[in-house]
Amino acid sequence: MRKTNIAAATALLLAVTFASSADAAVIPVVGVDPGTGQNFNSQPLGPAIGSFAIGDWTFTPINNSQILIGSDGSGAQPFGTTGNYLSVLGGGSIDISFSSRTSISFFWGSVDDYNSIVFHTVNGPVALTGNNVAPLLPTGCQNSALCNGYVTFNSDDAFSKVTISSSGNSFELTNISAVPEPSTWAMMILGFLGLGFFGYRKSKNSGPAFRIA
């Protein structure tokens, strides 16, 4: 959410700093709807204090992050979404961790060029800013799909943590993809099948459950 013209020097510095150390590429793909992930309704409104979990995602505030609904000086409701959302204010940041994967998705509201996200991949950090999510425009508009959108980030390398930060008000996000990766689902299904087979074997070997007096 942009209220004043803030230089993109910080974002550019982040990009230059991480470009030399990262071997991976993270490609953002912008969707045409608000997505089907979870919002932040499970969290109380106000400053984000202490770690909290939503689905597979664990949020660890570093500083200056809030849970909001609606629009005020601390954030703008991501266009087309409802419910609570996360707003990382100027100078703020938050770590988000989850099971290892190569893709995450969330709705990015009122994209600004001073918003940044760092992917901590197995081959080093990769940084993106609001300038890197075309066709979304990093102008901070609050009531248009031109700079609000559901973004899926696909990485060459696996990662299990991202850091969201902003040098101005604010980086707004919601509708996170808190569903486990396909590999995680596969492990869960195999576990359920194993339990079912064990139960079947146990019932088969137990014999008749009656006796003659």
PDB file of C-alpha atoms in Angstrom:
ATOM      1  CA  MET A   1       0.000   0.000   0.000  1.00  0.00           C
ATOM      2  CA  ARG A   2       1.657   3.240  -1.174  1.00  0.00           C
ATOM      3  CA  LYS A   3       0.881   6.590   0.421  1.00  0.00           C
ATOM      4  CA  THR A   4       4.069   8.462  -0.471  1.00  0.00           C
ATOM      5  CA  ASN A   5       6.709   8.136  -3.165  1.00  0.00           C
ATOM      6  CA  ILE A   6       9.425   5.949  -1.609  1.00  0.00           C
ATOM      7  CA  ALA A   7      12.614   5.249  -3.550  1.00  0.00           C
ATOM      8  CA  ALA A   8      13.250   1.672  -4.623  1.00  0.00           C
ATOM      9  CA  ALA A   9      16.899   1.800  -3.576  1.00  0.00           C
ATOM     10  CA  THR A  10      16.361  -0.693  -0.745  1.00  0.00           C
ATOM     11  CA  ALA A  11      14.653  -3.170  -3.058  1.00  0.00           C
ATOM     12  CA  LEU A  12      17.399  -2.791  -5.657  1.00  0.00           C
ATOM     13  CA  LEU A  13      20.082  -3.321  -3.029  1.00  0.00           C
ATOM     14  CA  LEU A  14      18.370  -6.515  -1.873  1.00  0.00           C
ATOM     15  CA  ALA A  15      18.194  -7.813  -5.427  1.00  0.00           C
ATOM     16  CA  VAL A  16      21.856  -7.092  -6.109  1.00  0.00           C
ATOM     17  CA  THR A  17      22.959  -8.562  -2.784  1.00  0.00           C
ATOM     18  CA  PHE A  18      21.204 -11.882  -3.295  1.00  0.00           C
ATOM     19  CA  ALA A  19      21.675 -12.249  -7.045  1.00  0.00           C
ATOM     20  CA  SER A  20      25.350 -13.151  -6.699  1.00  0.00           C
ATOM     21  CA  SER A  21      24.770 -15.816  -4.040  1.00  0.00           C
ATOM     22  CA  ALA A  22      21.728 -17.545  -5.492  1.00  0.00           C
ATOM     23  CA  ASP A  23      21.919 -20.320  -8.043  1.00  0.00           C
ATOM     24  CA  ALA A  24      18.175 -20.954  -8.066  1.00  0.00           C
ATOM     25  CA  ALA A  25      15.457 -19.115  -9.919  1.00  0.00           C
ATOM     26  CA  VAL A  26      12.018 -18.351  -8.495  1.00  0.00           C
ATOM     27  CA  ILE A  27       9.337 -17.676 -11.095  1.00  0.00           C
ATOM     28  CA  PRO A  28       6.114 -15.922 -10.025  1.00  0.00           C
ATOM     29  CA  VAL A  29       2.885 -16.797 -11.861  1.00  0.00           C
ATOM     30  CA  VAL A  30      -0.070 -14.463 -11.342  1.00  0.00           C
ATOM     31  CA  GLY A  31      -3.578 -15.938 -11.194  1.00  0.00           C
ATOM     32  CA  VAL A  32      -6.836 -14.297 -12.212  1.00  0.00           C
ATOM     33  CA  ASP A  33      -8.809 -14.863  -8.984  1.00  0.00           C
ATOM     34  CA  PRO A  34      -8.208 -14.392  -5.223  1.00  0.00           C
ATOM     35  CA  GLY A  35      -7.208 -18.029  -4.778  1.00  0.00           C
ATOM     36  CA  THR A  36      -8.586 -20.669  -2.448  1.00  0.00           C
ATOM     37  CA  GLY A  37      -6.085 -20.583   0.408  1.00  0.00           C
ATOM     38  CA  GLN A  38      -6.680 -19.686   4.040  1.00  0.00           C
ATOM     39  CA  ASN A  39      -6.910 -16.162   5.408  1.00  0.00           C
ATOM     40  CA  PHE A  40      -5.882 -15.027   8.907  1.00  0.00           C
ATOM     41  CA  ASN A  41      -9.283 -15.264  10.615  1.00  0.00           C
ATOM     42  CA  SER A  42      -7.836 -17.711  13.155  1.00  0.00           C
ATOM     43  CA  GLN A  43      -5.609 -14.925  14.515  1.00  0.00           C
ATOM     44  CA  PRO A  44      -6.688 -11.980  16.692  1.00  0.00           C
ATOM     45  CA  LEU A  45      -6.564  -8.503  15.236  1.00  0.00           C
ATOM     46  CA  GLY A  46      -3.627  -6.343  16.250  1.00  0.00           C
ATOM     47  CA  PRO A  47       0.172  -6.607  16.362  1.00  0.00           C
ATOM     48  CA  ALA A  48       1.502 -10.059  15.504  1.00  0.00           C
ATOM     49  CA  ILE A  49       3.296 -11.165  18.668  1.00  0.00           C
ATOM     50  CA  GLY A  50       4.900 -14.575  18.970  1.00  0.00           C
ATOM     51  CA  SER A  51       4.868 -17.433  16.490  1.00  0.00           C
ATOM     52  CA  PHE A  52       1.578 -18.820  15.213  1.00  0.00           C
ATOM     53  CA  ALA A  53       0.604 -21.510  12.721  1.00  0.00           C
ATOM     54  CA  ILE A  54      -1.973 -21.652   9.928  1.00  0.00           C
ATOM     55  CA  GLY A  55      -2.065 -25.053   8.282  1.00  0.00           C
ATOM     56  CA  ASP A  56       1.468 -26.075   7.353  1.00  0.00           C
ATOM     57  CA  TRP A  57       2.771 -22.501   7.641  1.00  0.00           C
ATOM     58  CA  THR A  58       4.426 -21.155  10.808  1.00  0.00           C
ATOM     59  CA  PHE A  59       4.732 -17.369  11.103  1.00  0.00           C
ATOM     60  CA  THR A  60       7.490 -15.880  13.262  1.00  0.00           C
ATOM     61  CA  PRO A  61       7.227 -12.069  13.478  1.00  0.00           C
ATOM     62  CA  ILE A  62      10.554 -10.237  13.610  1.00  0.00           C
ATOM     63  CA  ASN A  63       9.073  -6.767  13.980  1.00  0.00           C
ATOM     64  CA  ASN A  64       6.263  -4.450  12.894  1.00  0.00           C
ATOM     65  CA  SER A  65       3.665  -6.900  11.558  1.00  0.00           C
ATOM     66  CA  GLN A  66      -0.090  -6.784  12.212  1.00  0.00           C
ATOM     67  CA  ILE A  67      -3.251  -8.798  11.614  1.00  0.00           C
ATOM     68  CA  LEU A  68      -5.839  -6.447  10.110  1.00  0.00           C
ATOM     69  CA  ILE A  69      -9.235  -6.355   8.453  1.00  0.00           C
ATOM     70  CA  GLY A  70     -10.391  -3.504   6.236  1.00  0.00           C
ATOM     71  CA  SER A  71      -8.175  -0.566   5.322  1.00  0.00           C
ATOM     72  CA  ASP A  72      -6.434   2.070   7.422  1.00  0.00           C
ATOM     73  CA  GLY A  73      -3.005   3.668   7.710  1.00  0.00           C
ATOM     74  CA  SER A  74      -1.443   0.294   8.536  1.00  0.00           C
ATOM     75  CA  GLY A  75      -2.712  -1.650   5.535  1.00  0.00           C
ATOM     76  CA  ALA A  76      -5.278  -2.017   2.760  1.00  0.00           C
ATOM     77  CA  GLN A  77      -7.659  -4.952   2.423  1.00  0.00           C
ATOM     78  CA  PRO A  78      -6.315  -6.975  -0.522  1.00  0.00           C
ATOM     79  CA  PHE A  79      -8.642  -6.241  -3.421  1.00  0.00           C
ATOM     80  CA  GLY A  80     -11.424  -8.799  -3.839  1.00  0.00           C
ATOM     81  CA  THR A  81     -10.687 -10.674  -0.589  1.00  0.00           C
ATOM     82  CA  THR A  82     -12.500 -10.893   2.735  1.00  0.00           C
ATOM     83  CA  GLY A  83     -11.478 -11.591   6.306  1.00  0.00           C
ATOM     84  CA  ASN A  84      -8.311 -10.919   8.254  1.00  0.00           C
ATOM     85  CA  TYR A  85      -5.015 -10.449   6.430  1.00  0.00           C
ATOM     86  CA  LEU A  86      -1.352 -10.016   7.350  1.00  0.00           C
ATOM     87  CA  SER A  87       0.230  -6.583   6.953  1.00  0.00           C
ATOM     88  CA  VAL A  88       4.001  -6.116   7.258  1.00  0.00           C
ATOM     89  CA  LEU A  89       4.545  -2.413   7.911  1.00  0.00           C
ATOM     90  CA  GLY A  90       7.474  -0.176   6.992  1.00  0.00           C
ATOM     91  CA  GLY A  91      10.689  -1.490   8.503  1.00  0.00           C
ATOM     92  CA  GLY A  92       8.953  -4.739   9.429  1.00  0.00           C
ATOM     93  CA  SER A  93       9.581  -8.359   8.534  1.00  0.00           C
ATOM     94  CA  ILE A  94       8.275 -11.839   9.303  1.00  0.00           C
ATOM     95  CA  ASP A  95       9.653 -15.334   8.711  1.00  0.00           C
ATOM     96  CA  ILE A  96       7.326 -17.995   7.329  1.00  0.00           C
ATOM     97  CA  SER A  97       8.393 -21.632   7.520  1.00  0.00           C
ATOM     98  CA  PHE A  98       6.776 -24.844   6.246  1.00  0.00           C
ATOM     99  CA  SER A  99       7.630 -28.322   5.014  1.00  0.00           C
ATOM    100  CA  SER A 100      10.190 -28.395   2.195  1.00  0.00           C
ATOM    101  CA  ARG A 101       8.661 -27.614  -1.205  1.00  0.00           C
ATOM    102  CA  THR A 102       9.298 -25.931  -4.535  1.00  0.00           C
ATOM    103  CA  SER A 103       6.131 -23.824  -4.732  1.00  0.00           C
ATOM    104  CA  ILE A 104       3.986 -21.572  -2.539  1.00  0.00           C
ATOM    105  CA  SER A 105       0.998 -19.348  -3.265  1.00  0.00           C
ATOM    106  CA  PHE A 106      -0.713 -16.385  -1.623  1.00  0.00           C
ATOM    107  CA  PHE A 107      -2.744 -13.317  -2.527  1.00  0.00           C
ATOM    108  CA  TRP A 108      -0.459 -10.256  -2.636  1.00  0.00           C
ATOM    109  CA  GLY A 109      -2.365  -7.056  -1.984  1.00  0.00           C
ATOM    110  CA  SER A 110      -1.562  -3.552  -3.309  1.00  0.00           C
ATOM    111  CA  VAL A 111       1.892  -4.520  -4.556  1.00  0.00           C
ATOM    112  CA  ASP A 112       4.651  -1.945  -3.980  1.00  0.00           C
ATOM    113  CA  ASP A 113       8.188  -1.797  -5.343  1.00  0.00           C
ATOM    114  CA  TYR A 114       9.490  -1.630  -1.752  1.00  0.00           C
ATOM    115  CA  ASN A 115       7.852  -4.956  -0.802  1.00  0.00           C
ATOM    116  CA  SER A 116      10.291  -7.880  -0.810  1.00  0.00           C
ATOM    117  CA  ILE A 117      10.264 -11.634  -0.288  1.00  0.00           C
ATOM    118  CA  VAL A 118      13.367 -13.777   0.202  1.00  0.00           C
ATOM    119  CA  PHE A 119      13.248 -17.509  -0.546  1.00  0.00           C
ATOM    120  CA  HIS A 120      15.768 -19.444   1.556  1.00  0.00           C
ATOM    121  CA  THR A 121      16.494 -22.259  -0.900  1.00  0.00           C
ATOM    122  CA  VAL A 122      18.917 -25.152  -0.465  1.00  0.00           C
ATOM    123  CA  ASN A 123      21.305 -23.352  -2.826  1.00  0.00           C
ATOM    124  CA  GLY A 124      21.117 -19.956  -1.161  1.00  0.00           C
ATOM    125  CA  PRO A 125      18.680 -17.049  -0.809  1.00  0.00           C
ATOM    126  CA  VAL A 126      16.711 -15.660  -3.753  1.00  0.00           C
ATOM    127  CA  ALA A 127      15.090 -12.227  -3.408  1.00  0.00           C
ATOM    128  CA  LEU A 128      12.124 -10.824  -5.315  1.00  0.00           C
ATOM    129  CA  THR A 129      10.411  -7.450  -4.983  1.00  0.00           C
ATOM    130  CA  GLY A 130       7.167  -5.935  -6.154  1.00  0.00           C
ATOM    131  CA  ASN A 131       8.946  -5.149  -9.408  1.00  0.00           C
ATOM    132  CA  ASN A 132       9.238  -8.868 -10.207  1.00  0.00           C
ATOM    133  CA  VAL A 133       5.584  -9.969 -10.338  1.00  0.00           C
ATOM    134  CA  ALA A 134       4.484  -8.781 -13.790  1.00  0.00           C
ATOM    135  CA  PRO A 135       1.861  -8.214 -15.025  1.00  0.00           C
ATOM    136  CA  LEU A 136       1.052  -6.815 -11.561  1.00  0.00           C
ATOM    137  CA  LEU A 137       2.093  -3.186 -11.282  1.00  0.00           C
ATOM    138  CA  PRO A 138       4.094  -2.153  -8.172  1.00  0.00           C
ATOM    139  CA  THR A 139       2.174   1.098  -7.711  1.00  0.00           C
ATOM    140  CA  GLY A 140       0.356   0.263  -4.482  1.00  0.00           C
ATOM    141  CA  CYS A 141      -3.140   0.717  -5.914  1.00  0.00           C
ATOM    142  CA  GLN A 142      -5.755  -0.595  -3.502  1.00  0.00           C
ATOM    143  CA  ASN A 143      -8.893  -1.055  -5.613  1.00  0.00           C
ATOM    144  CA  SER A 144      -7.759  -2.661  -8.835  1.00  0.00           C
ATOM    145  CA  ALA A 145      -6.628  -6.043 -10.128  1.00  0.00           C
ATOM    146  CA  LEU A 146      -3.758  -4.206 -11.801  1.00  0.00           C
ATOM    147  CA  CYS A 147      -1.679  -4.442  -8.616  1.00  0.00           C
ATOM    148  CA  ASN A 148      -3.518  -7.042  -6.517  1.00  0.00           C
ATOM    149  CA  GLY A 149      -3.279 -10.719  -7.386  1.00  0.00           C
ATOM    150  CA  TYR A 150      -2.918 -14.351  -6.366  1.00  0.00           C
ATOM    151  CA  VAL A 151       0.700 -15.282  -7.003  1.00  0.00           C
ATOM    152  CA  THR A 152       2.258 -18.743  -7.190  1.00  0.00           C
ATOM    153  CA  PHE A 153       6.040 -18.808  -6.763  1.00  0.00           C
ATOM    154  CA  ASN A 154       7.769 -21.770  -8.437  1.00  0.00           C
ATOM    155  CA  SER A 155      11.395 -22.459  -7.520  1.00  0.00           C
ATOM    156  CA  ASP A 156      14.116 -24.519  -9.194  1.00  0.00           C
ATOM    157  CA  ASP A 157      15.309 -25.589  -5.741  1.00  0.00           C
ATOM    158  CA  ALA A 158      13.462 -26.660  -2.622  1.00  0.00           C
ATOM    159  CA  PHE A 159      12.947 -24.216   0.224  1.00  0.00           C
ATOM    160  CA  SER A 160      11.290 -24.351   3.633  1.00  0.00           C
ATOM    161  CA  LYS A 161      11.308 -20.684   4.662  1.00  0.00           C
ATOM    162  CA  VAL A 162      10.628 -17.264   3.214  1.00  0.00           C
ATOM    163  CA  THR A 163      11.099 -13.819   4.756  1.00  0.00           C
ATOM    164  CA  ILE A 164       8.530 -11.116   3.999  1.00  0.00           C
ATOM    165  CA  SER A 165       9.622  -7.514   4.547  1.00  0.00           C
ATOM    166  CA  SER A 166       8.796  -3.986   3.493  1.00  0.00           C
ATOM    167  CA  SER A 167      10.528  -0.637   3.764  1.00  0.00           C
ATOM    168  CA  GLY A 168       7.207   1.237   3.694  1.00  0.00           C
ATOM    169  CA  ASN A 169       3.536   0.638   4.538  1.00  0.00           C
ATOM    170  CA  SER A 170       2.795  -2.129   3.695  1.00  0.00           C
ATOM    171  CA  PHE A 171       3.194  -5.700   2.389  1.00  0.00           C
ATOM    172  CA  GLU A 172      -0.313  -7.199   2.581  1.00  0.00           C
ATOM    173  CA  LEU A 173      -1.033 -10.885   2.015  1.00  0.00           C
ATOM    174  CA  THR A 174      -3.802 -13.415   2.563  1.00  0.00           C
ATOM    175  CA  ASN A 175      -5.315 -16.615   1.112  1.00  0.00           C
ATOM    176  CA  ILE A 176      -2.159 -18.622   1.694  1.00  0.00           C
ATOM    177  CA  SER A 177      -1.811 -22.122   0.253  1.00  0.00           C
ATOM    178  CA  ALA A 178      -1.714 -24.012   3.535  1.00  0.00           C
ATOM    179  CA  VAL A 179      -2.393 -27.386   1.874  1.00  0.00           C
ATOM    180  CA  PRO A 180       0.443 -29.957   2.104  1.00  0.00           C
ATOM    181  CA  GLU A 181       2.500 -30.672  -1.000  1.00  0.00           C
ATOM    182  CA  PRO A 182       1.570 -33.769  -3.092  1.00  0.00           C
ATOM    183  CA  SER A 183       4.537 -35.667  -1.633  1.00  0.00           C
ATOM    184  CA  THR A 184       3.233 -34.980   1.877  1.00  0.00           C
ATOM    185  CA  TRP A 185      -0.222 -36.205   0.907  1.00  0.00           C
ATOM    186  CA  ALA A 186       1.336 -39.359  -0.524  1.00  0.00           C
ATOM    187  CA  MET A 187       3.131 -40.084   2.750  1.00  0.00           C
ATOM    188  CA  MET A 188      -0.078 -39.504   4.718  1.00  0.00           C
ATOM    189  CA  ILE A 189      -2.054 -41.842   2.424  1.00  0.00           C
ATOM    190  CA  LEU A 190       0.596 -44.544   2.710  1.00  0.00           C
ATOM    191  CA  GLY A 191       0.434 -44.195   6.486  1.00  0.00           C
ATOM    192  CA  PHE A 192      -3.339 -44.598   6.510  1.00  0.00           C
ATOM    193  CA  LEU A 193      -3.108 -47.622   4.205  1.00  0.00           C
ATOM    194  CA  GLY A 194      -0.517 -49.165   6.509  1.00  0.00           C
ATOM    195  CA  LEU A 195      -2.747 -48.681   9.540  1.00  0.00           C
ATOM    196  CA  GLY A 196      -5.698 -50.171   7.674  1.00  0.00           C
ATOM    197  CA  PHE A 197      -3.708 -53.212   6.579  1.00  0.00           C
ATOM    198  CA  PHE A 198      -2.409 -53.737  10.119  1.00  0.00           C
ATOM    199  CA  GLY A 199      -5.959 -53.610  11.455  1.00  0.00           C
ATOM    200  CA  TYR A 200      -7.128 -56.067   8.799  1.00  0.00           C
ATOM    201  CA  ARG A 201      -4.340 -58.548   9.592  1.00  0.00           C
ATOM    202  CA  LYS A 202      -5.052 -58.273  13.287  1.00  0.00           C
ATOM    203  CA  SER A 203      -8.770 -58.993  12.847  1.00  0.00           C
ATOM    204  CA  LYS A 204      -8.056 -61.870  10.448  1.00  0.00           C
ATOM    205  CA  ASN A 205      -5.618 -63.584  12.826  1.00  0.00           C
ATOM    206  CA  SER A 206      -7.780 -63.177  15.907  1.00  0.00           C
ATOM    207  CA  GLY A 207     -10.132 -66.015  14.846  1.00  0.00           C
ATOM    208  CA  PRO A 208     -13.816 -66.398  15.813  1.00  0.00           C
ATOM    209  CA  ALA A 209     -14.912 -64.179  18.644  1.00  0.00           C
ATOM    210  CA  PHE A 210     -17.141 -66.852  20.257  1.00  0.00           C
ATOM    211  CA  ARG A 211     -16.779 -70.140  22.150  1.00  0.00           C
ATOM    212  CA  ILE A 212     -18.985 -73.115  22.969  1.00  0.00           C
ATOM    213  CA  ALA A 213     -19.804 -73.461  26.663  1.00  0.00           C
TER     214      ALA A 213
END
